[in-house]
mmCIF file of C-alpha atoms in Angstrom:
data_model
loop_
_atom_site.group_PDB
_atom_site.id
_atom_site.type_symbol
_atom_site.label_atom_id
_atom_site.label_comp_id
_atom_site.label_asym_id
_atom_site.label_seq_id
_atom_site.Cartn_x
_atom_site.Cartn_y
_atom_site.Cartn_z
ATOM 1 C CA MET A 706 -20.310 15.258 26.173
ATOM 2 C CA VAL A 707 -16.760 14.964 25.365
ATOM 3 C CA LEU A 708 -14.681 11.601 26.102
ATOM 4 C CA ALA A 709 -11.430 12.292 27.878
ATOM 5 C CA ALA A 710 -9.742 9.106 26.197
ATOM 6 C CA PRO A 711 -11.581 8.034 22.897
ATOM 7 C CA PRO A 712 -11.031 4.603 21.843
ATOM 8 C CA ARG A 713 -7.934 4.204 19.568
ATOM 9 C CA THR A 714 -6.263 1.650 17.471
ATOM 10 C CA LYS A 715 -2.506 0.557 18.029
ATOM 11 C CA ALA A 716 -0.443 1.175 14.812
ATOM 12 C CA LEU A 717 2.172 -1.485 15.714
ATOM 13 C CA ALA A 718 1.512 -4.842 14.013
ATOM 14 C CA ASN A 719 -1.893 -3.795 13.018
ATOM 15 C CA THR A 720 -1.489 -3.468 9.111
ATOM 16 C CA VAL A 721 -2.433 -5.984 6.529
ATOM 17 C CA VAL A 722 -1.032 -5.730 3.114
ATOM 18 C CA VAL A 723 -2.244 -8.075 0.181
ATOM 19 C CA PHE A 724 -1.098 -8.150 -3.412
ATOM 20 C CA LEU A 725 -3.225 -9.793 -6.047
ATOM 21 C CA THR A 726 -1.283 -10.662 -9.173
ATOM 22 C CA THR A 727 -4.455 -11.546 -11.194
ATOM 23 C CA PRO A 728 -6.737 -8.482 -11.634
ATOM 24 C CA PRO A 729 -9.920 -9.016 -9.758
ATOM 25 C CA ALA A 730 -12.996 -10.628 -11.805
ATOM 26 C CA ALA A 731 -15.205 -7.763 -11.117
ATOM 27 C CA ALA A 732 -14.886 -4.837 -13.800
ATOM 28 C CA SER A 733 -15.008 -2.183 -10.832
ATOM 29 C CA GLY A 734 -11.519 -3.536 -9.908
ATOM 30 C CA ILE A 735 -12.765 -4.339 -6.289
ATOM 31 C CA PRO A 736 -11.681 -7.745 -5.143
ATOM 32 C CA THR A 737 -13.960 -10.079 -3.335
ATOM 33 C CA LEU A 738 -13.090 -11.790 -0.124
ATOM 34 C CA ALA A 739 -12.211 -14.759 -1.676
ATOM 35 C CA GLU A 740 -9.952 -13.213 -4.252
ATOM 36 C CA VAL A 741 -8.041 -11.315 -1.365
ATOM 37 C CA ASN A 742 -7.953 -14.379 0.811
ATOM 38 C CA ALA A 743 -6.208 -16.439 -1.971
ATOM 39 C CA ALA A 744 -3.495 -13.640 -2.608
ATOM 40 C CA LEU A 745 -0.166 -12.879 -1.157
ATOM 41 C CA PHE A 746 -0.169 -11.434 2.297
ATOM 42 C CA ALA A 747 2.766 -9.553 2.183
ATOM 43 C CA GLN A 748 2.795 -7.610 5.739
ATOM 44 C CA CYS A 749 5.292 -9.715 7.277
ATOM 45 C CA HIS A 750 7.905 -9.386 4.147
ATOM 46 C CA LEU A 751 7.760 -5.398 4.165
ATOM 47 C CA TYR A 752 9.781 -3.127 6.512
ATOM 48 C CA THR A 753 8.015 -0.088 5.234
ATOM 49 C CA GLU A 754 4.366 0.822 5.746
ATOM 50 C CA PHE A 755 2.023 0.996 2.282
ATOM 51 C CA GLU A 756 1.360 4.689 2.940
ATOM 52 C CA ALA A 757 -0.577 6.061 -0.106
ATOM 53 C CA VAL A 758 -0.601 9.615 0.847
ATOM 54 C CA PRO A 759 -2.514 12.216 -1.245
ATOM 55 C CA ASN A 760 -1.426 15.604 -1.993
ATOM 56 C CA GLN A 761 -3.845 18.275 -2.778
ATOM 57 C CA GLY A 762 -2.998 21.526 -4.050
ATOM 58 C CA SER A 763 -4.607 24.775 -2.957
ATOM 59 C CA GLY A 764 -4.669 28.421 -4.162
ATOM 60 C CA ALA A 765 -6.794 31.233 -5.020
ATOM 61 C CA GLY A 766 -8.302 32.232 -8.112
ATOM 62 C CA PRO A 767 -8.516 35.936 -9.753
ATOM 63 C CA ARG A 768 -9.653 38.372 -7.324
ATOM 64 C CA PRO A 769 -12.034 40.943 -8.599
ATOM 65 C CA ILE A 770 -10.897 44.459 -7.684
ATOM 66 C CA CYS A 771 -14.041 45.056 -5.562
ATOM 67 C CA GLU A 772 -13.100 42.213 -3.261
ATOM 68 C CA GLU A 773 -10.818 42.801 -0.323
ATOM 69 C CA SER A 774 -9.835 39.323 0.143
ATOM 70 C CA SER A 775 -9.748 36.016 -2.028
ATOM 71 C CA GLU A 776 -11.078 32.617 -1.322
ATOM 72 C CA THR A 777 -8.770 29.555 -1.026
ATOM 73 C CA GLU A 778 -9.868 26.612 -3.122
ATOM 74 C CA PHE A 779 -8.683 23.086 -3.309
ATOM 75 C CA GLY A 780 -6.975 21.979 -6.505
ATOM 76 C CA GLN A 781 -6.060 18.656 -7.866
ATOM 77 C CA THR A 782 -5.066 15.571 -5.920
ATOM 78 C CA THR A 783 -2.150 13.457 -6.742
ATOM 79 C CA TYR A 784 -0.729 10.422 -5.217
ATOM 80 C CA GLU A 785 3.143 9.869 -4.785
ATOM 81 C CA PRO A 786 4.644 6.654 -5.508
ATOM 82 C CA VAL A 787 4.967 4.321 -2.322
ATOM 83 C CA GLU A 788 8.401 3.641 -1.399
ATOM 84 C CA LEU A 789 8.377 -0.056 -0.317
ATOM 85 C CA GLN A 790 11.270 -1.947 1.218
ATOM 86 C CA TYR A 791 11.023 -5.740 1.703
ATOM 87 C CA SER A 792 13.016 -8.703 2.394
ATOM 88 C CA TYR A 793 14.463 -11.272 -0.079
ATOM 89 C CA MET A 794 16.690 -14.094 -0.263
ATOM 90 C CA PRO A 795 19.289 -13.380 -2.861
ATOM 91 C CA GLN A 796 20.549 -17.062 -3.353
ATOM 92 C CA GLU A 797 17.105 -18.350 -3.790
ATOM 93 C CA LEU A 798 16.345 -15.953 -6.926
ATOM 94 C CA GLY A 799 15.529 -18.249 -9.996
ATOM 95 C CA THR A 800 13.580 -20.674 -7.602
ATOM 96 C CA PRO A 801 9.978 -20.009 -7.990
ATOM 97 C CA GLY A 802 8.184 -19.786 -5.059
ATOM 98 C CA ALA A 803 11.006 -19.786 -2.760
ATOM 99 C CA ALA A 804 10.255 -18.831 0.821
ATOM 100 C CA GLY A 805 11.224 -15.216 1.509
ATOM 101 C CA ASN A 806 11.171 -14.041 -2.242
ATOM 102 C CA GLU A 807 7.150 -14.050 -2.660
ATOM 103 C CA VAL A 808 7.102 -10.187 -2.483
ATOM 104 C CA TYR A 809 10.090 -9.863 -4.879
ATOM 105 C CA GLU A 810 8.417 -12.338 -7.434
ATOM 106 C CA ALA A 811 5.169 -10.445 -7.088
ATOM 107 C CA LEU A 812 6.452 -6.790 -7.651
ATOM 108 C CA GLU A 813 7.693 -7.723 -11.130
ATOM 109 C CA PRO A 814 8.674 -3.788 -12.631
ATOM 110 C CA GLY A 815 6.281 -3.013 -15.311
ATOM 111 C CA THR A 816 3.383 -5.242 -14.341
ATOM 112 C CA TYR A 817 0.053 -4.114 -12.628
ATOM 113 C CA LEU A 818 -1.312 -5.687 -9.526
ATOM 114 C CA THR A 819 -4.129 -4.829 -6.915
ATOM 115 C CA ALA A 820 -2.997 -3.879 -3.626
ATOM 116 C CA VAL A 821 -5.422 -4.248 -0.554
ATOM 117 C CA VAL A 822 -4.434 -2.513 2.459
ATOM 118 C CA LEU A 823 -6.276 -2.966 5.704
ATOM 119 C CA HIS A 824 -5.581 -0.782 8.807
ATOM 120 C CA GLY A 825 -6.337 -2.039 12.256
ATOM 121 C CA VAL A 826 -6.156 -5.555 11.384
ATOM 122 C CA TYR A 827 -3.676 -7.748 13.295
ATOM 123 C CA GLY A 828 -0.842 -8.305 10.901
ATOM 124 C CA LYS A 829 0.072 -11.696 11.617
ATOM 125 C CA THR A 830 -3.102 -12.895 9.888
ATOM 126 C CA ASP A 831 -3.382 -14.767 6.563
ATOM 127 C CA THR A 832 -7.267 -14.909 6.227
ATOM 128 C CA LEU A 833 -9.760 -11.852 6.388
ATOM 129 C CA ALA A 834 -13.481 -11.804 7.264
ATOM 130 C CA ALA A 835 -16.417 -10.324 5.624
ATOM 131 C CA GLY A 836 -16.744 -6.923 6.473
ATOM 132 C CA ASP A 837 -13.169 -5.879 7.260
ATOM 133 C CA ILE A 838 -12.635 -2.705 5.893
ATOM 134 C CA ALA A 839 -9.809 -2.178 3.089
ATOM 135 C CA ASP A 840 -8.315 0.493 0.810
ATOM 136 C CA VAL A 841 -7.929 -0.800 -2.856
ATOM 137 C CA PHE A 842 -5.420 0.410 -5.063
ATOM 138 C CA ARG A 843 -4.124 -0.689 -8.787
ATOM 139 C CA VAL A 844 -0.253 -0.389 -8.675
ATOM 140 C CA GLU A 845 2.523 -0.514 -11.169
ATOM 141 C CA PRO A 846 5.904 -1.499 -9.416
ATOM 142 C CA GLY A 847 8.911 0.528 -10.534
ATOM 143 C CA LYS A 848 12.660 -0.674 -10.387
ATOM 144 C CA ARG A 849 14.139 -2.668 -7.840
ATOM 145 C CA ARG A 850 17.292 -1.305 -5.796
ATOM 146 C CA LYS A 851 18.799 -4.090 -3.880
ATOM 147 C CA GLY A 852 20.713 -3.190 -0.600
ATOM 148 C CA ARG A 853 20.117 -3.572 2.947
ATOM 149 C CA THR A 854 17.692 -2.335 5.658
ATOM 150 C CA GLY A 855 19.918 0.146 7.071
ATOM 151 C CA ASP A 856 23.694 0.360 8.179
ATOM 152 C CA GLY A 857 23.833 -1.388 11.466
ATOM 153 C CA GLU A 858 25.121 -5.030 12.239
ATOM 154 C CA PHE A 859 21.708 -6.492 12.637
ATOM 155 C CA ASP A 860 20.381 -5.422 8.935
ATOM 156 C CA LYS A 861 18.808 -7.653 6.571
ATOM 157 C CA LYS A 862 19.259 -7.807 2.571
ATOM 158 C CA ALA A 863 16.302 -5.805 1.424
ATOM 159 C CA VAL A 864 14.899 -4.566 -1.759
ATOM 160 C CA THR A 865 13.512 -0.701 -1.977
ATOM 161 C CA GLN A 866 11.000 -0.388 -4.754
ATOM 162 C CA ALA A 867 8.793 2.480 -5.623
ATOM 163 C CA VAL A 868 4.949 1.426 -6.449
ATOM 164 C CA ARG A 869 3.127 3.901 -8.560
ATOM 165 C CA ILE A 870 -0.792 4.484 -7.692
ATOM 166 C CA VAL A 871 -2.439 3.843 -11.201
ATOM 167 C CA GLY A 872 -5.451 5.836 -12.075
ATOM 168 C CA GLY A 873 -4.418 8.835 -9.884
ATOM 169 C CA GLY A 874 -5.988 7.504 -6.801
ATOM 170 C CA PRO A 875 -7.357 4.366 -4.782
ATOM 171 C CA VAL A 876 -10.005 2.148 -6.676
ATOM 172 C CA VAL A 877 -11.943 2.440 -3.396
ATOM 173 C CA GLU A 878 -11.582 3.462 0.077
ATOM 174 C CA ASP A 879 -12.830 2.347 3.280
ATOM 175 C CA HIS A 880 -14.523 -0.579 1.553
ATOM 176 C CA PRO A 881 -16.063 -3.618 3.619
ATOM 177 C CA LEU A 882 -14.744 -6.756 2.024
ATOM 178 C CA ALA A 883 -17.521 -8.940 0.888
ATOM 179 C CA THR A 884 -18.053 -12.361 -0.668
ATOM 180 C CA ALA A 885 -19.479 -11.122 -4.033
ATOM 181 C CA ALA A 886 -18.385 -8.060 -6.040
#
């Protein structure tokens, strides 16, 4: 039986991004629910999605002369850096913990962080529940590029910064958050 209209999750305002500036205690690199809930909920600072999109090469190996066709195979998977744009308060820089600069302070170039991304969770939350499904990434922020969100009269001051996925891919995908590692 085919469903005419299968259930779907709206994308608008349904993403949560959390940055852990301290590595998770577990050797696996997967944070516990308590570690995530104690970290920086960044989604209301971000103007762009945290879209870690894999690219997978494909091609064909050598074809024996007796074959009329060659089979395509998948090759290596790579993750391009994620380009984030976020708010900041330029005249509050240098005041640790200043409202509006939390992401700016967390994404220090050359440091390593853990990013936890949850799709389908209401973005105005600051507490997650056991069983919420998350993708976990180890990331390194690149250089900051200060500017604005666009070129209109309602634009805001913003920073654009590339964040590199460390280790070639996610630490774990589609992982239910748990109270213990």
